[in-house]
Short mmCIF file of C-alpha atoms in Angstrom, two decimals:
data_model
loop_
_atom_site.label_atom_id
_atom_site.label_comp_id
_atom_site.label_asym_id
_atom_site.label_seq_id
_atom_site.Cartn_x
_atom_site.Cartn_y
_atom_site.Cartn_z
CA UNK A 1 -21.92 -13.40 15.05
CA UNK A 2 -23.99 -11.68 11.69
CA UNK A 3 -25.84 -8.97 12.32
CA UNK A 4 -28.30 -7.56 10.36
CA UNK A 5 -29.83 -4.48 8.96
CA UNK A 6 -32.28 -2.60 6.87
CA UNK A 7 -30.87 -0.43 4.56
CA UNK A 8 -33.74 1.02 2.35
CA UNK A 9 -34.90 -2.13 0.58
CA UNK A 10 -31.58 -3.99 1.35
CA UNK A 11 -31.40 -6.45 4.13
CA UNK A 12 -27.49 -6.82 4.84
CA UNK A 13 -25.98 -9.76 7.02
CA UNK A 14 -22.63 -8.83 8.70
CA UNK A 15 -20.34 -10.24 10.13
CA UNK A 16 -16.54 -10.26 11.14
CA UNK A 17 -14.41 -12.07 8.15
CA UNK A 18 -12.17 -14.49 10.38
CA UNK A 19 -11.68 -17.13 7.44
CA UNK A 20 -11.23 -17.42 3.93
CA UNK A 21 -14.65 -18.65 3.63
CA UNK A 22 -15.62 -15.92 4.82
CA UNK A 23 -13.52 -13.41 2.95
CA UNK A 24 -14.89 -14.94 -0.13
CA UNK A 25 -18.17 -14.52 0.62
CA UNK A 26 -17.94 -10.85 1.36
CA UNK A 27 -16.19 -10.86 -2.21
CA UNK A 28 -18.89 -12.22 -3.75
CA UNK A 29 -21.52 -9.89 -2.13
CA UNK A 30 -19.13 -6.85 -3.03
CA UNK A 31 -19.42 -8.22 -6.93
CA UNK A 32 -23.45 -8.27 -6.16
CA UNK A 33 -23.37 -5.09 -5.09
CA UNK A 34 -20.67 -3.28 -7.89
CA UNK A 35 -22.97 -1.17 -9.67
CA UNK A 36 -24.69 0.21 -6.81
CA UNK A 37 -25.23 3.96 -6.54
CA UNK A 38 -23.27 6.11 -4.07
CA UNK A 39 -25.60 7.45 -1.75
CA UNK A 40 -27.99 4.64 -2.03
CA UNK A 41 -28.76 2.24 0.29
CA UNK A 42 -27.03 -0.91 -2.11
CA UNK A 43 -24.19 1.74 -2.00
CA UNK A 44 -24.14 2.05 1.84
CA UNK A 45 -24.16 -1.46 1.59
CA UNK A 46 -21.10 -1.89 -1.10
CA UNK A 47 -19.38 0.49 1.74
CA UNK A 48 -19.73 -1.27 4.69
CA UNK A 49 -18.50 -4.97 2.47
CA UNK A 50 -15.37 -3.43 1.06
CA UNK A 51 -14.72 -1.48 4.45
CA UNK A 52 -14.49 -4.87 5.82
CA UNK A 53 -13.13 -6.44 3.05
CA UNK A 54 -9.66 -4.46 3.15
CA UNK A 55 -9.78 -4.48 6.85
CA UNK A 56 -9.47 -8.24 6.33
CA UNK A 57 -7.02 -7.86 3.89
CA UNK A 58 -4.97 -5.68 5.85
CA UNK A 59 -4.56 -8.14 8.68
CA UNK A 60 -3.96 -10.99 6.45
CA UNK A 61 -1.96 -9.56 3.30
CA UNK A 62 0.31 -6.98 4.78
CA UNK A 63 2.48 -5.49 2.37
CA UNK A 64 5.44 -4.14 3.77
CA UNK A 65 7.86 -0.87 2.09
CA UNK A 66 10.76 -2.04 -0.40
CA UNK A 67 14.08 -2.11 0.96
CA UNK A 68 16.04 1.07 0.28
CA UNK A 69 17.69 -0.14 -2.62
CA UNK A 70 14.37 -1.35 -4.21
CA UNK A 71 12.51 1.92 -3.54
CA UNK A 72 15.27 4.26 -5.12
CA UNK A 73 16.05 1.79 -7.79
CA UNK A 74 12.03 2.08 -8.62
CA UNK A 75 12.12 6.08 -8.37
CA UNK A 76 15.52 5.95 -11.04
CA UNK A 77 13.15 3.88 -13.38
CA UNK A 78 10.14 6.45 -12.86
CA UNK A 79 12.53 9.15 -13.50
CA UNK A 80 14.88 7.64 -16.10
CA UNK A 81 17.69 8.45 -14.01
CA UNK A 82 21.49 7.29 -13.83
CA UNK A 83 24.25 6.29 -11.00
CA UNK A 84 25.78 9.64 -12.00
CA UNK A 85 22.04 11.40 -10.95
CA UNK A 86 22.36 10.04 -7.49
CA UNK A 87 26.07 12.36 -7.11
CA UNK A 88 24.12 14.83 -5.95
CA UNK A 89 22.02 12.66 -3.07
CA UNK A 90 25.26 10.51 -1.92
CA UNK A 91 28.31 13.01 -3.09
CA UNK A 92 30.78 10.69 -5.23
CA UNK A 93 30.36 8.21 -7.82
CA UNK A 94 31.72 6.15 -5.77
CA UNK A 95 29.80 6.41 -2.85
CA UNK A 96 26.64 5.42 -5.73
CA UNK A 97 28.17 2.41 -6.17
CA UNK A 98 29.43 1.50 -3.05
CA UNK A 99 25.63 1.73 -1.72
CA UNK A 100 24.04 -0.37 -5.23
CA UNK A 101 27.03 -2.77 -4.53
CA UNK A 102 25.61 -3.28 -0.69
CA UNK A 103 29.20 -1.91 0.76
CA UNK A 104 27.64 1.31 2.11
CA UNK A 105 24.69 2.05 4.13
CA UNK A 106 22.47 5.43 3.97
CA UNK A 107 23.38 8.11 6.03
CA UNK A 108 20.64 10.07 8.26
CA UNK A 109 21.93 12.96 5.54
CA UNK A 110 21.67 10.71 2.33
CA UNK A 111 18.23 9.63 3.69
CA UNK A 112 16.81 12.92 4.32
CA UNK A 113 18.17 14.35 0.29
CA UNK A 114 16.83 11.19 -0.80
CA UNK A 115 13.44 12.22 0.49
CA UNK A 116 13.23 15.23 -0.28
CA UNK A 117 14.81 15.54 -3.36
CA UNK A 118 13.24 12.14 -5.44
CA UNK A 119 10.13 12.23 -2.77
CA UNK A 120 10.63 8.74 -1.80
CA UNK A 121 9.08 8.13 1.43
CA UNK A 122 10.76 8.01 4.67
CA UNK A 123 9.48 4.23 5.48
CA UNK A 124 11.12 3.15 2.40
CA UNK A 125 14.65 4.83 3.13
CA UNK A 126 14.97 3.38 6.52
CA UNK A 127 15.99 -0.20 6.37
CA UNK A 128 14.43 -2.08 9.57
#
């Protein structure tokens, strides 16, 4: 069901997005409205579309955290790091390896250095 209000000069039809149809549509009022000033009614407006827009999105796109090995592989890219930089996170070489080669899992302890020390977030560490 649309609703509708007067913002300023702007007349804006809402409604829920439940389809694609309608999730393009709010895309294409969102390009209408791109250039709109903040604090203006067009940019009230531009607010309440996107608002919706990745509420939509949220619902239908979900993106869930990277595996453990994904996120710390990412923060050794970021940080041009080694298997030898991760000693100090896991304890032994071999315990580096043993985890990239999918024969060891992360401790609560390797979690929580992993965290803290190359600030990789907790919902990335914790496989589930």
């Amino acid at each position: 069901m649309a609703c509708c209000w007067k913002i300023g000069r702007y007349s804006i039809y809402i409604q829920p997005i439940i389809n694609n149809a309608d999730y393009q549509a709010a895309l294409a009022e969102i390009d209408k409205l791109m250039d709109a000033e903040f604090n203006s009614p067009e940019g009230d407006a531009l607010d309440i579309w996107v608002t919706l827009v990745e509420s939509y999105e949220a619902k239908q796109f979900p993106i869930s955290a990277p595996r453990p090995i994904n996120a710390i592989k990412f923060r050794m890219e970021q940080q041009g790091l080694g298997l030898s930089d991760l000693t100090v996170y896991f304890g032994t070489i071999e315990k580096v390896k043993a985890f990239f080669d999918g024969k060891l899992q992360l401790t609560l302890e390797t979690i929580r250095k992993l965290h803290k020390g190359l600030n990789i977030p907790l919902e990335s560490l914790i496989d589930g």
